[in-house]
Amino acid sequence: MSDVLSQAYEVLNKAKVYYEGRAVGTIASNDPNAPADNYADCFVRDFVPSAFVFLLDGDTEIVRNFLQIILTLRDQQAEQEGHQMLPRVMPASFRVTFREDGGQDVHADFGDRAIGRVAPVDSMMWWLVILAAYTRVSGDDSLVRDDEVQRGIRMIMNICLRDHFEVFPTLLVPDASFMIDRRMGVYGHPLEIQSLFYAILNVGRELLDADDPDCHPVLEQMAKRLDLLTDYVRRFYWLDLARLNDIHRYRTEVFGHDSNNQLNIYPESIPEWVVDWLPDEAGYLVGNLGPGRMDFRFFSLGNLLAVMFGLAERNHSERIMQVFETRWDSLIGTMPVKICYPAMEGQEWHLSTGSDPKNTPWSYHNGGNWPTLLWPFVAAALAVGREDLARRSYELAFNRLPGDRWPEYYDGRSGRFIGRRANYNQTWSAASLILAQKFLDDPEAVQRLALGRAE
Ligand code: GLC
């Protein structure tokens, strides 16, 4: 193994969290100077690349323990006065602490300890994706057949399928409910959540016990929603030059079902940058969509997951990877991968982030580059036969991460600086490099983890 990868493993292994003698997860960062208190937590979303590495290395026990502990933690969710309790969701993270008597406690965080008090909608989705990967790789289906686990899966599905205020097949969520967990104008129907929703509707079918009559209604609803969601996203989120030209010429205020501008998007809302930036041949899925609102920003994770899981149709998936190639300087630069493009500046930043000093232009969530996005990039590139792009991005990360001490994120238009408030030894930065290497060595590993395109 190369020296770089052994260093990455060192970061990963040092991050392991133990509860009653068993490894149950990995903490977000091993940086003693981490600015936020909760970087000592094990986050569900951060554990994703670690879990996949452990599974591919045959260390399935830690993943099983993690899945179980998360399930039991649901009961720690406090009731909120004046709210009717939803079936219990999954926590964003948990932390293991020592009592004076030497015993240990586990504390779950449902977003109530996080900065800004945000709802981690993606947690329950990632939990299911990890469960599917565990079940496939380990060949152990005793966990997924367990009554509590089946109940957990049904609950997650019911939360997602239940009507709240939706009028679209996409899932309606508040700001900051996924990897971007600060205010960034991403409320409504952000792409990342829709890609994960698509993934769990697919893997959920595999995980739910079809012989159990209790599951039939939910399975039926899942199948219908999956079709509707897929059609809707493929049709309305897709943006290429032809589509942009349509929007440019849209008639607005048109009543009735046959309008081609059902969401009443105003041509005047097309931002200046996209007109020149959008390549002739390529295209992508827009970041968010709602009534009178199209967020034209390019959000990498949502697009990459759409390619990897197959929410984006084949031809569109190829063209999404082509955007990365044609706009390499914008989206990859010196460190894969930019979280979103372009950054919000000036008045837009002021209004949409609430003047967040951590999310200044080209920093952190507002256009920073995140090494953890390497693994979905490599998986997505391989899914459409672009090993060249996968290798090119891998090289950049490989050559730079260890010398920079595995930062959490990078700043600047092309990611030249280590992020101003970035932690060092960020676990998912290291795990992502290892996982990317595994996918490059053996592209079949993506399928083995149940992460492949459902086609
Ligand atoms: C930041 C990131 C979030 C991550 C957490 C722990 O809050 O925005 O996605 O889970 O740090 O690393």
Coordinates of C-alpha atoms and ligand atoms in Angstrom, one line a residue:
M1 CA 0.0 0.0 0.0
S2 CA 1.3 3.5 -0.8
D3 CA 2.4 5.7 2.0
V4 CA -0.4 8.1 1.3
L5 CA -3.0 5.4 1.7
S6 CA -1.5 4.2 4.9
Q7 CA -1.7 7.7 6.3
A8 CA -5.3 7.9 5.2
Y9 CA -6.0 4.6 7.1
E10 CA -4.3 6.0 10.1
V11 CA -6.7 9.0 10.2
L12 CA -9.6 6.6 9.7
N13 CA -8.6 4.1 12.3
K14 CA -7.8 6.8 14.9
A15 CA -11.3 8.1 14.5
K16 CA -13.0 4.9 15.6
V17 CA -15.4 5.3 18.4
Y18 CA -16.0 2.5 21.0
Y19 CA -19.0 1.8 23.1
E20 CA -18.8 -1.0 25.7
G21 CA -15.7 -2.3 24.0
R22 CA -17.1 -2.5 20.5
A23 CA -16.3 -0.1 17.6
V24 CA -19.6 1.7 16.7
G25 CA -18.6 4.5 14.3
T26 CA -16.0 7.2 13.5
I27 CA -15.8 10.7 14.8
A28 CA -16.0 13.6 12.3
S29 CA -12.6 15.0 13.0
N30 CA -9.6 14.2 15.1
D31 CA -8.5 17.8 15.2
P32 CA -8.0 18.9 18.9
N33 CA -8.5 22.5 17.7
A34 CA -11.7 21.8 15.9
P35 CA -13.8 25.0 16.0
A36 CA -17.2 23.4 16.6
D37 CA -17.9 21.2 19.6
N38 CA -19.8 18.5 17.6
Y39 CA -16.8 17.5 15.5
A40 CA -16.2 14.9 18.2
D41 CA -19.6 13.3 17.3
C42 CA -20.1 10.4 14.9
F43 CA -22.2 11.9 12.1
V44 CA -24.4 9.6 10.1
R45 CA -23.5 11.3 6.8
D46 CA -19.8 11.5 7.6
F47 CA -19.7 7.8 8.4
V48 CA -20.8 6.9 4.9
P49 CA -17.4 6.6 3.2
S50 CA -15.9 5.1 6.3
A51 CA -18.6 2.4 6.4
F52 CA -18.0 1.5 2.7
V53 CA -14.3 1.2 3.3
F54 CA -14.8 -1.0 6.3
L55 CA -17.3 -3.2 4.4
L56 CA -15.0 -3.6 1.5
D57 CA -12.1 -4.5 3.9
G58 CA -14.3 -7.2 5.5
D59 CA -14.7 -5.3 8.8
T60 CA -18.5 -5.6 8.7
E61 CA -18.9 -5.7 12.5
I62 CA -18.4 -1.9 13.1
V63 CA -21.0 -1.2 10.4
R64 CA -23.5 -3.5 12.0
N65 CA -22.9 -2.0 15.4
F66 CA -23.3 1.5 13.9
L67 CA -26.6 0.6 12.2
Q68 CA -28.0 -0.9 15.4
I69 CA -26.9 2.0 17.7
I70 CA -28.5 4.6 15.4
L71 CA -31.8 2.6 15.5
T72 CA -31.9 2.5 19.3
L73 CA -31.1 6.2 19.6
R74 CA -34.3 7.2 17.9
D75 CA -35.9 6.8 21.4
Q76 CA -33.8 9.7 22.7
Q77 CA -35.7 12.2 20.6
A78 CA -37.4 14.6 22.9
E79 CA -41.0 15.5 22.3
Q80 CA -41.5 19.1 21.3
E81 CA -44.3 20.9 22.9
G82 CA -47.1 21.7 20.6
H83 CA -45.9 19.2 18.0
Q84 CA -47.5 15.9 17.2
M85 CA -44.6 13.5 17.3
L86 CA -43.7 12.1 13.9
P87 CA -42.6 8.5 13.8
R88 CA -39.0 8.8 15.1
V89 CA -36.4 9.9 12.7
M90 CA -32.7 9.2 12.8
P91 CA -30.3 11.4 14.6
A92 CA -27.7 13.6 12.7
S93 CA -25.0 12.3 15.0
F94 CA -24.2 10.7 18.3
R95 CA -21.5 11.0 20.9
V96 CA -20.1 8.5 23.4
T97 CA -19.1 10.0 26.8
F98 CA -17.7 8.5 30.0
R99 CA -19.5 8.7 33.3
E100 CA -17.6 9.2 36.6
D101 CA -18.2 5.6 37.5
G102 CA -16.4 4.6 34.3
G103 CA -19.5 3.6 32.5
Q104 CA -20.4 5.1 29.1
D105 CA -23.4 7.0 27.7
V106 CA -24.5 7.6 24.2
H107 CA -26.1 11.0 23.4
A108 CA -28.0 11.5 20.2
D109 CA -28.3 14.8 18.4
F110 CA -31.4 15.3 16.3
G111 CA -30.1 18.7 15.1
D112 CA -31.0 20.3 18.4
R113 CA -27.3 20.7 19.4
A114 CA -26.2 21.6 15.9
I115 CA -25.4 25.1 14.9
G116 CA -28.6 26.7 13.8
R117 CA -30.7 23.8 15.0
V118 CA -31.2 22.1 11.7
A119 CA -33.2 19.0 10.7
P120 CA -31.0 16.2 9.4
V121 CA -33.4 14.8 6.8
D122 CA -30.6 13.0 4.9
S123 CA -29.6 10.9 8.0
M124 CA -32.4 8.4 7.8
M125 CA -31.8 8.1 4.1
W126 CA -28.0 7.4 4.4
W127 CA -28.8 5.0 7.2
L128 CA -30.9 2.9 4.7
V129 CA -28.2 3.2 2.0
I130 CA -25.6 1.9 4.5
L131 CA -28.0 -0.9 5.6
A132 CA -28.4 -2.0 2.0
A133 CA -24.6 -2.0 1.5
Y134 CA -24.1 -3.9 4.7
T135 CA -26.6 -6.5 3.7
R136 CA -25.2 -7.0 0.2
V137 CA -21.5 -7.1 1.2
S138 CA -21.8 -9.2 4.4
G139 CA -24.4 -11.6 3.1
D140 CA -25.8 -11.5 6.6
D141 CA -29.5 -10.8 6.4
S142 CA -30.3 -11.4 10.1
L143 CA -30.0 -7.7 10.7
V144 CA -32.4 -6.6 8.0
R145 CA -34.9 -9.4 8.9
D146 CA -35.0 -8.2 12.5
D147 CA -38.5 -6.9 13.5
E148 CA -37.1 -3.6 14.9
V149 CA -35.1 -3.0 11.7
Q150 CA -38.1 -3.7 9.5
R151 CA -40.2 -1.4 11.6
G152 CA -37.4 1.2 11.3
I153 CA -37.4 0.9 7.5
R154 CA -41.2 1.2 7.3
M155 CA -41.1 4.3 9.5
I156 CA -38.6 6.0 7.3
M157 CA -40.7 5.2 4.2
N158 CA -43.8 6.4 5.9
I159 CA -42.2 9.7 6.9
C160 CA -41.1 10.3 3.3
L161 CA -44.3 9.2 1.7
R162 CA -46.7 10.9 4.0
D163 CA -48.3 14.1 2.7
H164 CA -47.3 17.3 4.5
F165 CA -47.7 20.3 2.2
E166 CA -46.4 18.8 -1.0
V167 CA -47.9 19.4 -4.4
F168 CA -45.0 17.7 -6.3
P169 CA -43.6 14.2 -6.2
T170 CA -40.3 15.6 -4.8
L171 CA -39.7 15.8 -1.1
L172 CA -40.3 19.1 0.7
V173 CA -37.6 19.9 3.3
P174 CA -36.4 23.0 5.3
D175 CA -33.1 24.8 4.7
A176 CA -29.9 23.1 5.8
S177 CA -31.4 19.6 6.0
F178 CA -28.5 17.7 4.3
M179 CA -24.7 18.0 3.8
I180 CA -25.2 21.8 3.5
D181 CA -26.4 22.1 7.1
R182 CA -26.4 25.9 7.3
R183 CA -28.7 28.5 5.8
M184 CA -27.9 28.6 2.1
G185 CA -31.2 29.2 0.4
V186 CA -31.6 25.4 -0.1
Y187 CA -35.1 25.0 1.3
G188 CA -37.9 23.5 -0.7
H189 CA -36.9 20.6 -3.1
P190 CA -33.1 20.5 -3.1
L191 CA -31.6 18.0 -5.6
E192 CA -29.4 16.2 -3.1
I193 CA -32.5 15.1 -1.0
Q194 CA -34.3 14.0 -4.2
S195 CA -31.4 11.9 -5.3
L196 CA -31.3 10.2 -1.9
F197 CA -35.1 9.8 -1.9
Y198 CA -34.7 8.0 -5.3
A199 CA -32.0 5.8 -3.8
I200 CA -34.0 4.8 -0.8
L201 CA -37.2 4.1 -2.8
N202 CA -35.0 1.7 -4.8
V203 CA -33.1 0.0 -2.0
G204 CA -36.2 0.0 0.3
R205 CA -37.8 -2.4 -2.1
E206 CA -35.0 -4.8 -1.6
L207 CA -34.9 -4.4 2.2
L208 CA -38.5 -4.6 3.1
D209 CA -39.9 -8.1 3.6
A210 CA -42.3 -8.6 0.7
D211 CA -43.8 -11.7 2.4
D212 CA -45.0 -9.6 5.3
P213 CA -48.5 -8.3 4.5
D214 CA -47.8 -5.2 6.7
C215 CA -45.4 -4.1 4.0
H216 CA -47.6 -4.3 1.0
P217 CA -49.3 -0.9 1.2
V218 CA -46.0 0.9 1.6
L219 CA -44.3 -1.1 -1.1
E220 CA -47.1 -0.2 -3.5
Q221 CA -46.9 3.4 -2.7
M222 CA -43.1 3.4 -3.0
A223 CA -43.3 2.0 -6.5
K224 CA -45.7 4.7 -7.6
R225 CA -43.8 7.5 -6.0
L226 CA -40.6 6.2 -7.5
D227 CA -42.0 6.5 -11.0
L228 CA -43.5 9.9 -10.5
L229 CA -40.3 11.2 -8.8
T230 CA -38.1 9.9 -11.6
D231 CA -40.2 11.4 -14.4
Y232 CA -40.5 14.7 -12.6
V233 CA -36.8 15.2 -11.9
R234 CA -35.7 14.0 -15.3
R235 CA -38.1 16.4 -17.0
F236 CA -38.1 19.5 -14.8
Y237 CA -34.7 19.6 -13.2
W238 CA -32.8 18.9 -16.4
L239 CA -31.0 21.9 -17.9
D240 CA -29.1 22.1 -21.1
L241 CA -28.8 24.7 -23.8
A242 CA -32.0 23.8 -25.6
R243 CA -33.9 23.8 -22.3
L244 CA -32.3 27.1 -21.3
N245 CA -33.4 28.6 -24.6
D246 CA -37.0 27.4 -23.9
I247 CA -37.0 29.0 -20.5
H248 CA -35.6 32.2 -22.1
R249 CA -38.7 32.3 -24.3
Y250 CA -41.2 31.0 -21.8
R251 CA -44.6 32.5 -21.7
T252 CA -45.6 33.2 -18.1
E253 CA -48.9 33.4 -16.2
V254 CA -50.3 30.6 -18.3
F255 CA -53.2 28.8 -16.7
G256 CA -54.0 25.2 -17.2
H257 CA -52.4 21.8 -17.5
D258 CA -51.0 22.1 -21.0
S259 CA -48.7 25.0 -20.2
N260 CA -45.1 24.1 -20.8
N261 CA -44.2 26.5 -18.0
Q262 CA -46.2 24.7 -15.3
L263 CA -44.1 26.2 -12.4
N264 CA -44.4 29.7 -13.8
I265 CA -40.6 30.3 -14.0
Y266 CA -39.9 33.9 -15.2
P267 CA -37.2 34.2 -17.9
E268 CA -36.0 37.2 -16.0
S269 CA -34.9 34.9 -13.2
I270 CA -32.2 33.3 -15.4
P271 CA -28.9 34.4 -13.8
E272 CA -26.3 36.0 -16.0
W273 CA -23.5 33.6 -15.2
V274 CA -25.4 30.5 -16.5
V275 CA -25.8 31.9 -20.0
D276 CA -22.1 31.8 -20.8
W277 CA -21.1 29.0 -18.4
L278 CA -23.5 26.3 -19.6
P279 CA -21.5 24.3 -22.3
D280 CA -23.0 23.6 -25.7
E281 CA -23.2 19.9 -25.3
A282 CA -23.3 19.2 -21.6
G283 CA -26.1 19.7 -19.1
Y284 CA -27.0 19.1 -15.4
L285 CA -29.8 18.9 -12.9
V286 CA -30.6 22.2 -11.3
G287 CA -30.2 22.6 -7.6
N288 CA -33.7 23.3 -6.5
L289 CA -37.1 23.8 -8.0
G290 CA -40.4 25.1 -6.8
P291 CA -43.2 27.5 -7.8
G292 CA -41.7 30.4 -9.7
R293 CA -38.3 29.3 -8.6
M294 CA -35.5 27.6 -10.3
D295 CA -32.2 27.6 -8.5
F296 CA -29.7 27.4 -11.4
R297 CA -26.7 26.7 -9.2
F298 CA -24.8 23.5 -9.8
F299 CA -24.8 21.3 -6.7
S300 CA -22.2 18.6 -7.1
L301 CA -23.4 15.9 -4.6
G302 CA -27.0 15.9 -5.9
N303 CA -25.8 15.6 -9.5
L304 CA -23.2 12.9 -8.7
L305 CA -25.7 10.8 -6.7
A306 CA -28.2 11.2 -9.5
V307 CA -25.6 9.7 -11.9
M308 CA -24.4 7.0 -9.5
F309 CA -27.9 5.8 -8.5
G310 CA -29.5 6.3 -11.9
L311 CA -32.0 9.1 -11.2
A312 CA -30.4 10.9 -14.1
E313 CA -31.1 9.0 -17.4
R314 CA -28.1 7.5 -19.2
N315 CA -27.6 10.2 -21.8
H316 CA -28.0 13.0 -19.2
S317 CA -25.6 11.2 -16.8
E318 CA -22.9 11.3 -19.5
R319 CA -23.6 14.9 -20.1
I320 CA -23.4 15.7 -16.4
M321 CA -19.9 14.2 -16.3
Q322 CA -19.1 16.2 -19.4
V323 CA -19.9 19.4 -17.5
F324 CA -17.2 18.5 -15.1
E325 CA -14.8 17.9 -18.0
T326 CA -15.7 21.2 -19.8
R327 CA -15.9 23.3 -16.7
W328 CA -13.0 21.5 -14.8
D329 CA -11.6 24.8 -13.6
S330 CA -14.9 25.8 -12.0
L331 CA -16.0 22.5 -10.6
I332 CA -12.7 20.7 -9.7
G333 CA -9.9 23.3 -9.9
T334 CA -7.1 22.2 -7.7
M335 CA -9.1 19.9 -5.4
P336 CA -12.1 17.7 -6.1
V337 CA -14.9 18.6 -5.8
K338 CA -16.6 22.1 -5.5
I339 CA -19.7 21.7 -3.4
C340 CA -21.7 24.2 -5.4
Y341 CA -21.1 26.7 -8.2
P342 CA -21.1 29.6 -8.4
A343 CA -20.7 31.2 -5.0
M344 CA -23.3 33.8 -3.8
E345 CA -21.8 37.2 -3.4
G346 CA -22.9 40.7 -2.2
Q347 CA -26.5 41.2 -1.6
E348 CA -27.5 37.7 -2.5
W349 CA -25.1 36.3 0.0
H350 CA -26.3 38.7 2.6
L351 CA -30.0 37.8 2.1
S352 CA -29.7 34.1 1.4
T353 CA -27.2 33.1 4.1
G354 CA -28.2 35.7 6.7
S355 CA -24.7 37.2 6.3
D356 CA -23.0 33.9 7.4
P357 CA -19.3 34.7 7.9
K358 CA -18.4 31.0 7.5
N359 CA -20.2 30.9 4.1
T360 CA -18.5 33.9 2.5
P361 CA -18.1 33.7 -1.2
W362 CA -16.0 30.7 -2.3
S363 CA -15.7 29.3 1.1
Y364 CA -17.2 26.3 3.0
H365 CA -20.7 25.5 1.6
N366 CA -20.8 28.6 -0.5
G367 CA -18.5 27.4 -3.3
G368 CA -15.8 25.7 -1.3
N369 CA -14.1 22.4 -2.5
W370 CA -14.7 19.3 -0.4
P371 CA -12.4 16.3 -0.6
T372 CA -15.2 14.0 0.7
L373 CA -17.0 14.5 -2.6
L374 CA -14.2 12.6 -4.4
W375 CA -15.8 9.2 -3.8
P376 CA -19.2 10.0 -5.4
F377 CA -17.3 11.7 -8.2
V378 CA -15.2 8.6 -8.9
A379 CA -18.3 6.3 -8.6
A380 CA -20.3 8.5 -11.0
A381 CA -17.5 8.9 -13.5
L382 CA -17.0 5.1 -13.6
A383 CA -20.8 4.5 -14.0
V384 CA -20.7 6.3 -17.3
G385 CA -17.3 5.0 -18.5
R386 CA -15.2 8.1 -17.7
E387 CA -12.3 6.4 -15.9
D388 CA -10.2 9.2 -17.3
L389 CA -12.0 11.8 -15.2
A390 CA -12.0 9.6 -12.2
R391 CA -8.2 9.1 -12.3
R392 CA -7.6 12.8 -13.0
S393 CA -9.5 13.9 -9.9
Y394 CA -8.0 11.2 -7.8
E395 CA -4.5 12.3 -8.6
L396 CA -5.2 15.8 -7.4
A397 CA -6.5 14.6 -4.1
F398 CA -3.8 12.0 -3.7
N399 CA -1.0 14.5 -4.3
R400 CA -2.3 17.1 -2.0
L401 CA -4.3 15.8 1.0
P402 CA -1.6 14.2 3.1
G403 CA 0.7 17.3 2.9
D404 CA -2.2 19.5 3.9
R405 CA -3.1 17.1 6.7
W406 CA -6.5 15.9 5.4
P407 CA -8.5 19.1 5.7
E408 CA -12.3 19.3 5.8
Y409 CA -12.6 21.7 2.9
Y410 CA -10.7 24.2 0.7
D411 CA -11.5 27.9 -0.2
G412 CA -11.1 30.0 -3.3
R413 CA -12.5 29.8 -6.8
S414 CA -10.3 26.9 -7.6
G415 CA -9.8 25.6 -4.1
R416 CA -6.2 26.7 -3.7
F417 CA -6.4 27.5 0.0
I418 CA -7.0 25.2 2.9
G419 CA -10.5 26.3 4.3
R420 CA -10.3 29.2 6.7
R421 CA -12.1 27.3 9.4
A422 CA -11.4 23.8 8.1
N423 CA -10.5 21.0 10.6
Y424 CA -7.4 18.9 10.0
N425 CA -7.7 15.1 10.0
Q426 CA -11.3 15.2 8.8
T427 CA -12.3 11.6 8.7
W428 CA -14.4 11.6 5.7
S429 CA -11.7 13.4 3.7
A430 CA -9.4 10.5 4.3
A431 CA -12.0 7.7 4.0
S432 CA -13.1 9.2 0.6
L433 CA -9.6 8.9 -0.8
I434 CA -9.4 5.3 0.3
L435 CA -12.8 4.5 -1.1
A436 CA -12.0 6.2 -4.4
Q437 CA -8.9 4.1 -4.8
K438 CA -10.9 0.9 -4.1
F439 CA -13.4 1.9 -6.8
L440 CA -10.6 2.6 -9.3
D441 CA -9.0 -0.8 -8.5
D442 CA -12.3 -2.6 -8.8
P443 CA -15.2 -0.8 -10.3
E444 CA -17.5 -3.8 -9.4
A445 CA -17.2 -2.7 -5.8
V446 CA -19.7 0.0 -6.5
Q447 CA -22.3 -2.6 -7.4
R448 CA -21.3 -4.8 -4.5
L449 CA -22.2 -1.9 -2.1
A450 CA -25.6 -1.6 -3.8
L451 CA -24.7 1.8 -5.0
G452 CA -25.0 1.2 -8.7
R453 CA -27.5 2.6 -11.2
A454 CA -30.9 1.1 -11.0
E455 CA -31.6 0.7 -14.8
Ligands
GLC1 C1 -20.4 20.3 8.8 C2 -20.8 19.9 7.4 C3 -21.7 18.6 7.5 C4 -20.9 17.6 8.3 C5 -20.4 18.1 9.6 C6 -19.5 17.1 10.3 O1 -21.4 20.7 9.6 O2 -21.6 20.9 6.8 O3 -22.1 18.2 6.3 O4 -21.7 16.4 8.5 O5 -19.7 19.3 9.4 O6 -18.3 16.9 9.6

